[in-house]
């Protein structure tokens, strides 16, 4: 019994993230070293992370050479099929075709196919002086592209808000955001 408790305590102490206490201070937000999305998408997400951090006890600075912490933002997007979207069929006008007593409503063509995009945001916060990781978190969502909720700025805001709501507390694991 004591061996299990000692092993658990040793694992906790050896974890670089769990052993760190993140105190409020200045923080710079930077893109990952090798971005996996376009520069525009990466900037949208780094800006969203900065806006979210403004609501915390951490002060974002534009220059990574003068902050206490550096938050590295990594974004990935993958298309996983398509989804059909449109208005509700019950209130949508259609074209009726009738043969005797049979009536058939034809679609009006307002449905559209949109790519189903899986977006993952990962933020890693480290001390600037020695690159020691003090906090890390991941959040993922799936949205239809070309829709209001699937716009990169909307996805960035939702993911950064959900993820950084935890900061500086450690997350129990990756977040899935509806």
Backbone as JSON, one array per atom type, in Angstrom:
{
  "sequence": "XXXXXXXXXXXXXXXXXXXXXXXXXXXXXXXXXXXXXXXXXXXXXXXXXXXXXXXXXXXXXXXXXXXXXXXXXXXXXXXXXXXXXXXXXXXXXXXXXXXXXXXXXXXXXXXXXXXXXXXXXXXXXXXXXXXXXXXXXXXXXXXXXXXXXXXXXXXXXXXXXXXXXXXXXXXXXXXXXX",
  "N": [[0.82, -1.18, 0.0], [1.88, 1.29, 0.91], [3.9, 1.48, -0.92], [2.58, 1.94, -3.34], [1.47, 4.49, -2.88], [3.82, 5.98, -2.52], [4.97, 5.62, -5.07], [3.09, 6.91, -6.69], [3.31, 9.53, -5.72], [5.98, 10.05, -6.38], [5.84, 9.94, -9.18], [4.25, 12.15, -9.65], [5.9, 14.24, -8.77], [7.98, 13.98, -10.58], [6.84, 14.73, -12.97], [7.1, 17.33, -15.25], [5.2, 19.32, -15.72], [3.22, 19.05, -13.73], [4.65, 19.62, -11.4], [5.1, 22.31, -11.42], [4.28, 25.59, -10.4], [2.18, 27.97, -11.54], [2.45, 31.31, -11.57], [0.82, 34.51, -11.68], [1.78, 36.8, -14.27], [3.73, 38.34, -16.88], [3.15, 37.47, -20.3], [3.9, 36.12, -23.47], [2.51, 35.5, -26.66], [3.02, 33.15, -29.09], [3.32, 31.66, -32.35], [3.41, 28.16, -33.21], [6.53, 26.43, -33.83], [6.68, 25.06, -36.28], [4.22, 25.71, -38.16], [1.04, 24.19, -38.87], [-1.05, 25.05, -40.3], [-2.4, 27.63, -42.46], [-0.75, 30.87, -42.59], [-2.63, 32.91, -42.05], [-4.73, 31.6, -40.66], [-3.3, 30.67, -38.46], [-2.56, 33.12, -37.28], [-5.1, 34.1, -36.63], [-5.83, 32.33, -34.59], [-3.75, 32.73, -32.69], [-4.24, 35.39, -32.05], [-6.79, 35.11, -30.89], [-6.17, 33.61, -28.62], [-4.59, 35.48, -27.29], [-6.52, 37.51, -26.79], [-8.2, 36.1, -25.05], [-6.46, 35.62, -22.91], [-6.22, 38.18, -21.93], [-8.3, 38.43, -20.2], [-7.5, 37.25, -17.91], [-5.26, 36.9, -15.06], [-2.87, 37.35, -16.25], [-0.61, 39.23, -18.18], [-0.53, 39.92, -21.49], [2.26, 40.38, -23.62], [3.77, 41.94, -26.46], [6.37, 41.27, -27.18], [8.38, 38.53, -27.1], [10.83, 38.38, -25.89], [10.85, 39.69, -23.49], [9.0, 38.79, -21.66], [7.7, 36.92, -18.84], [6.58, 34.42, -19.25], [6.06, 32.23, -22.1], [3.64, 31.54, -24.42], [2.99, 29.02, -26.52], [1.29, 28.51, -29.47], [-0.43, 26.08, -31.18], [-2.08, 24.95, -34.01], [-4.22, 22.72, -35.67], [-5.94, 21.56, -38.52], [-8.27, 19.37, -39.99], [-10.0, 17.88, -42.64], [-12.86, 15.92, -42.39], [-14.81, 14.52, -44.01], [-18.11, 15.33, -45.32], [-20.97, 17.41, -44.7], [-24.43, 17.96, -44.9], [-26.18, 20.96, -45.06], [-28.77, 23.28, -44.4], [-31.92, 25.02, -44.52], [-34.73, 24.26, -42.36], [-36.83, 21.72, -43.53], [-39.59, 21.81, -43.22], [-40.58, 24.43, -43.31], [-39.68, 25.38, -45.68], [-40.02, 26.55, -48.95], [-41.0, 24.61, -51.73], [-40.98, 22.85, -54.88], [-43.87, 21.61, -56.29], [-44.94, 18.6, -57.68], [-47.41, 16.9, -59.36], [-49.23, 13.9, -59.91], [-52.15, 12.79, -60.77], [-53.6, 11.69, -57.87], [-51.27, 11.79, -56.45], [-48.76, 13.61, -54.88], [-45.69, 15.24, -54.96], [-43.02, 16.76, -53.33], [-40.39, 18.62, -54.44], [-36.93, 19.24, -53.75], [-35.74, 22.57, -53.11], [-33.2, 23.3, -53.66], [-31.67, 24.64, -51.77], [-30.13, 23.4, -49.9], [-26.79, 22.78, -48.88], [-23.55, 21.39, -49.35], [-21.05, 21.02, -46.95], [-17.68, 21.03, -45.87], [-16.63, 18.97, -43.22], [-14.86, 19.97, -40.58], [-12.24, 19.18, -38.44], [-10.85, 20.74, -35.78], [-8.02, 21.37, -33.87], [-6.68, 22.84, -31.04], [-3.75, 23.58, -29.42], [-2.1, 24.71, -26.58], [0.9, 25.6, -25.17], [2.54, 26.55, -22.33], [5.46, 28.02, -21.24], [8.33, 28.79, -19.19], [10.13, 31.64, -20.03], [12.86, 32.01, -19.57], [14.13, 29.46, -19.34], [12.77, 27.66, -20.9], [11.18, 25.8, -19.6], [8.38, 23.8, -19.36], [5.31, 24.78, -18.05], [2.59, 24.6, -18.19], [0.12, 22.98, -20.13], [-2.32, 22.44, -22.65], [-5.08, 21.04, -24.51], [-7.67, 21.45, -26.91], [-10.46, 20.43, -28.82], [-12.64, 20.68, -31.61], [-15.44, 20.08, -33.83], [-16.61, 21.35, -36.77], [-18.75, 22.65, -39.35], [-17.46, 23.79, -42.37], [-17.65, 27.01, -43.95], [-19.87, 27.95, -42.69], [-21.52, 30.02, -40.23], [-20.79, 29.32, -37.59], [-18.61, 27.83, -38.18], [-16.63, 29.46, -39.09], [-13.22, 30.52, -39.09], [-12.53, 32.51, -37.13], [-14.63, 32.33, -35.28], [-14.37, 29.66, -34.42], [-11.81, 29.76, -33.34], [-12.2, 31.55, -31.18], [-14.04, 30.11, -29.59], [-12.61, 27.74, -28.98], [-10.25, 28.76, -27.71], [-11.37, 30.13, -25.53], [-12.64, 28.0, -24.12], [-10.44, 26.37, -23.54], [-8.53, 28.04, -22.19], [-9.95, 28.78, -20.01], [-9.32, 27.13, -18.01], [-6.7, 27.78, -17.38], [-4.47, 29.04, -14.94], [-4.71, 26.46, -13.91], [-4.23, 22.91, -14.01], [-5.35, 20.85, -16.67], [-7.67, 18.09, -16.74], [-7.4, 16.48, -18.89], [-7.42, 16.26, -22.55], [-9.73, 18.57, -24.04], [-13.02, 18.35, -25.36], [-14.92, 20.23, -27.41], [-18.19, 21.27, -27.99]],
  "CA": [[0.0, 0.0, 0.0], [2.76, 2.45, 0.98], [4.69, 1.51, -2.15], [1.74, 2.58, -4.35], [1.38, 5.92, -2.57], [5.14, 6.55, -2.8], [5.15, 5.62, -6.52], [2.23, 7.96, -7.23], [3.92, 10.81, -5.36], [7.21, 10.21, -7.18], [5.44, 10.25, -10.56], [3.75, 13.51, -9.67], [7.05, 15.13, -8.64], [8.8, 13.88, -11.78], [6.16, 15.37, -14.08], [7.53, 18.72, -15.3], [4.07, 20.22, -15.7], [2.53, 18.96, -12.44], [5.47, 20.16, -10.33], [5.23, 23.74, -11.58], [3.22, 26.47, -9.95], [2.15, 29.1, -12.47], [2.05, 32.53, -10.89], [0.52, 35.57, -12.65], [2.9, 37.58, -14.78], [3.65, 38.7, -18.29], [3.16, 36.3, -21.19], [3.89, 36.41, -24.9], [1.84, 34.46, -27.42], [3.73, 32.92, -30.34], [2.87, 30.5, -33.13], [4.28, 26.99, -33.15], [7.73, 26.52, -34.67], [6.32, 24.58, -37.62], [2.75, 25.79, -38.26], [0.41, 23.19, -39.74], [-2.13, 25.73, -41.03], [-1.95, 28.83, -43.17], [-0.38, 31.97, -41.7], [-3.83, 33.65, -41.65], [-5.42, 30.8, -39.64], [-2.44, 30.69, -37.28], [-2.7, 34.45, -36.68], [-6.45, 34.17, -36.05], [-5.82, 31.59, -33.33], [-2.88, 33.39, -31.71], [-4.97, 36.58, -31.6], [-7.86, 34.67, -30.0], [-5.53, 33.23, -27.35], [-4.19, 36.72, -26.63], [-7.73, 38.15, -26.28], [-8.67, 35.33, -23.9], [-5.53, 35.84, -21.8], [-6.46, 39.52, -21.38], [-9.31, 38.29, -19.16], [-6.9, 36.52, -16.79], [-4.29, 37.68, -14.29], [-1.63, 37.37, -17.02], [-0.56, 40.38, -19.08], [0.14, 39.61, -22.75], [3.23, 41.33, -24.16], [4.05, 41.64, -27.86], [7.75, 40.86, -27.38], [8.67, 37.31, -26.34], [12.12, 38.5, -25.21], [10.72, 40.41, -22.23], [7.93, 38.26, -20.83], [8.03, 35.83, -17.91], [6.14, 33.18, -19.89], [5.79, 32.21, -23.53], [2.57, 30.61, -24.77], [3.14, 28.56, -27.9], [-0.01, 28.13, -30.0], [-0.37, 25.16, -32.31], [-3.41, 24.69, -34.55], [-4.29, 21.79, -36.79], [-7.28, 21.39, -39.09], [-8.37, 18.23, -40.87], [-11.36, 17.65, -43.14], [-13.31, 14.55, -42.11], [-16.07, 14.25, -44.69], [-18.98, 16.45, -45.62], [-22.26, 17.43, -44.03], [-25.41, 18.77, -45.63], [-26.84, 21.94, -44.21], [-29.77, 24.11, -45.05], [-33.0, 25.38, -43.62], [-35.66, 23.21, -42.0], [-37.67, 21.37, -44.67], [-41.01, 22.05, -42.97], [-40.98, 25.79, -43.67], [-38.99, 25.76, -46.9], [-40.84, 26.36, -50.14], [-40.49, 23.64, -52.68], [-41.75, 22.77, -56.1], [-44.75, 20.45, -56.2], [-45.27, 17.92, -58.94], [-48.52, 16.0, -59.03], [-49.75, 12.95, -60.88], [-53.41, 12.29, -60.22], [-53.72, 11.94, -56.44], [-49.94, 11.74, -55.86], [-48.06, 14.89, -54.88], [-44.29, 15.09, -54.56], [-42.33, 18.04, -53.17], [-39.0, 18.54, -54.86], [-36.09, 20.2, -53.02], [-35.55, 23.85, -53.79], [-31.79, 23.52, -53.95], [-31.03, 25.49, -50.77], [-29.17, 22.62, -49.12], [-25.41, 22.88, -49.36], [-22.59, 20.48, -48.73], [-19.93, 21.72, -46.31], [-16.67, 20.16, -45.3], [-16.63, 18.81, -41.77], [-13.48, 20.28, -40.21], [-11.81, 18.92, -37.07], [-9.84, 21.72, -35.42], [-7.39, 21.13, -32.57], [-5.85, 23.93, -30.54], [-2.89, 23.2, -28.3], [-1.33, 25.83, -26.03], [1.94, 25.17, -24.23], [3.11, 27.71, -21.66], [6.75, 27.7, -20.64], [9.11, 29.92, -18.69], [10.98, 32.14, -21.11], [14.29, 31.93, -19.24], [14.74, 28.14, -19.53], [11.84, 26.84, -21.7], [10.54, 24.78, -18.76], [6.93, 23.79, -19.57], [4.57, 24.89, -16.8], [1.17, 24.32, -18.43], [-0.23, 22.63, -21.5], [-3.71, 22.03, -22.8], [-5.59, 20.82, -25.87], [-9.12, 21.48, -27.1], [-10.82, 20.03, -30.18], [-14.04, 20.81, -32.0], [-15.76, 19.71, -35.21], [-17.56, 22.34, -37.29], [-18.93, 22.67, -40.8], [-16.84, 24.97, -42.99], [-18.56, 27.84, -44.73], [-21.02, 28.33, -41.87], [-21.21, 31.06, -39.25], [-20.08, 28.72, -36.45], [-17.4, 27.2, -38.68], [-15.64, 30.47, -39.48], [-12.02, 30.39, -38.26], [-12.54, 33.4, -35.97], [-15.58, 31.77, -34.3], [-13.77, 28.44, -33.89], [-10.67, 30.19, -32.51], [-12.72, 32.12, -29.94], [-14.65, 29.05, -28.79], [-11.57, 26.84, -28.47], [-9.36, 29.43, -26.76], [-12.14, 30.38, -24.31], [-12.82, 26.74, -23.4], [-9.14, 25.87, -23.08], [-7.86, 28.92, -21.24], [-10.78, 28.88, -18.82], [-8.6, 26.32, -17.02], [-5.37, 28.32, -17.12], [-3.27, 28.22, -14.92], [-4.93, 25.12, -13.34], [-3.97, 21.83, -14.97], [-6.53, 20.19, -17.22], [-7.7, 16.64, -16.49], [-7.08, 15.84, -20.16], [-7.86, 17.06, -23.68], [-11.13, 18.99, -24.03], [-13.82, 18.25, -26.57], [-15.82, 21.38, -27.36], [-19.27, 21.11, -28.98]],
  "C": [[0.88, 1.26, 0.0], [3.59, 2.6, -0.28], [3.89, 2.22, -3.24], [1.64, 4.08, -4.12], [2.71, 6.6, -2.89], [5.37, 6.65, -4.31], [4.32, 6.72, -7.16], [2.82, 9.33, -6.93], [5.18, 11.07, -6.17], [6.88, 10.56, -8.62], [4.97, 11.68, -10.68], [4.9, 14.51, -9.6], [7.89, 15.12, -9.9], [8.16, 14.55, -12.99], [6.53, 16.84, -14.13], [6.37, 19.7, -15.22], [3.42, 20.23, -14.33], [3.33, 19.6, -11.31], [5.55, 21.68, -10.37], [4.0, 24.47, -11.04], [3.28, 27.7, -10.85], [1.59, 30.31, -11.73], [1.76, 33.6, -11.95], [1.77, 36.36, -13.02], [2.68, 37.92, -16.23], [3.8, 37.45, -19.15], [3.12, 36.77, -22.63], [3.27, 35.23, -25.61], [2.54, 34.35, -28.77], [3.14, 31.7, -31.04], [3.88, 29.37, -32.97], [5.45, 27.14, -34.12], [7.46, 26.1, -36.11], [4.8, 24.59, -37.75], [2.2, 24.74, -39.23], [-0.77, 23.77, -40.5], [-1.55, 26.96, -41.71], [-1.58, 29.93, -42.17], [-1.61, 32.76, -41.21], [-4.6, 32.92, -40.54], [-4.61, 30.83, -38.35], [-2.56, 32.02, -36.55], [-4.06, 34.61, -36.01], [-6.47, 33.48, -34.68], [-4.91, 32.23, -32.29], [-3.54, 34.67, -31.18], [-6.09, 36.22, -30.62], [-7.3, 34.28, -28.63], [-5.12, 34.5, -26.59], [-5.42, 37.43, -26.04], [-8.25, 37.43, -25.03], [-7.77, 35.56, -22.69], [-5.68, 37.23, -21.17], [-7.49, 39.48, -20.25], [-8.79, 37.51, -17.95], [-5.95, 37.45, -16.03], [-2.94, 37.77, -14.99], [-1.7, 38.51, -18.03], [0.18, 40.01, -20.36], [1.06, 40.75, -23.2], [3.52, 40.96, -25.61], [5.45, 41.06, -28.11], [8.08, 39.66, -26.48], [9.99, 37.39, -25.58], [12.02, 39.18, -23.85], [9.64, 39.87, -21.31], [8.44, 37.16, -19.9], [7.72, 34.48, -18.56], [6.0, 33.36, -21.4], [4.72, 31.14, -23.76], [2.7, 30.26, -26.24], [1.8, 27.99, -28.35], [0.18, 27.25, -31.22], [-1.79, 24.8, -32.73], [-3.29, 23.66, -35.66], [-5.75, 21.67, -37.23], [-7.25, 20.25, -40.09], [-9.8, 18.08, -41.33], [-11.7, 16.18, -42.96], [-14.67, 14.29, -42.73], [-16.84, 15.52, -44.97], [-20.29, 16.29, -44.86], [-23.18, 18.33, -44.85], [-26.06, 19.72, -44.66], [-27.79, 22.76, -45.05], [-30.83, 24.46, -44.04], [-33.88, 24.17, -43.36], [-36.62, 22.96, -43.17], [-39.14, 21.73, -44.46], [-41.45, 23.45, -43.38], [-40.33, 26.27, -44.97], [-39.92, 25.55, -48.09], [-40.2, 25.35, -51.08], [-41.33, 23.67, -53.94], [-42.59, 21.5, -56.0], [-45.0, 19.89, -57.59], [-46.36, 16.91, -58.6], [-48.9, 15.12, -60.21], [-51.02, 12.37, -60.29], [-53.52, 12.67, -58.76], [-52.37, 11.95, -55.73], [-49.26, 13.1, -55.99], [-46.66, 14.67, -54.33], [-43.65, 16.46, -54.47], [-40.86, 17.84, -53.5], [-38.18, 19.57, -54.08], [-35.86, 21.46, -53.83], [-34.09, 24.17, -54.06], [-31.07, 24.39, -52.94], [-30.08, 24.72, -49.86], [-27.79, 22.76, -49.74], [-24.57, 21.84, -48.66], [-21.43, 21.3, -48.19], [-18.95, 20.68, -45.8], [-16.77, 20.13, -43.79], [-15.18, 18.91, -41.31], [-13.24, 20.0, -38.73], [-10.66, 19.89, -36.78], [-9.34, 21.43, -34.0], [-6.5, 22.31, -32.24], [-5.05, 23.4, -29.36], [-2.09, 24.43, -27.89], [-0.37, 25.26, -25.0], [2.59, 26.42, -23.65], [4.4, 27.28, -20.97], [7.39, 28.98, -20.09], [10.06, 30.36, -19.79], [12.45, 31.88, -20.81], [14.91, 30.56, -19.51], [13.86, 27.16, -20.33], [11.19, 25.7, -20.92], [9.02, 24.88, -18.92], [6.21, 23.79, -18.23], [3.08, 24.59, -16.96], [1.0, 23.93, -19.89], [-1.68, 22.17, -21.54], [-4.09, 21.9, -24.26], [-7.11, 20.89, -25.85], [-9.4, 21.2, -28.57], [-12.3, 20.28, -30.4], [-14.2, 20.38, -33.45], [-16.85, 20.66, -35.67], [-17.64, 22.21, -38.81], [-18.31, 23.94, -41.36], [-17.88, 25.73, -43.79], [-19.83, 28.2, -43.99], [-20.57, 29.37, -40.87], [-20.4, 30.48, -38.09], [-18.79, 28.04, -36.88], [-16.34, 28.17, -39.15], [-14.43, 30.36, -38.56], [-12.03, 31.28, -37.02], [-13.49, 32.89, -34.89], [-15.0, 30.53, -33.64], [-12.62, 28.8, -32.95], [-11.15, 30.73, -31.17], [-13.28, 31.03, -29.03], [-13.58, 28.14, -28.17], [-10.67, 27.52, -27.44], [-10.09, 29.74, -25.46], [-12.28, 29.11, -23.47], [-11.51, 26.26, -22.79], [-8.55, 26.73, -21.97], [-8.73, 29.26, -20.03], [-10.09, 28.14, -17.66], [-7.3, 26.97, -16.57], [-5.38, 29.21, -15.89], [-3.46, 26.84, -14.26], [-4.68, 24.08, -14.42], [-5.27, 21.2, -15.42], [-6.5, 18.71, -16.87], [-7.35, 15.85, -17.73], [-7.52, 16.73, -21.3], [-9.36, 17.38, -23.6], [-11.77, 18.74, -25.37], [-14.9, 19.32, -26.46], [-16.92, 21.2, -28.4], [-19.34, 22.27, -29.94]]
}
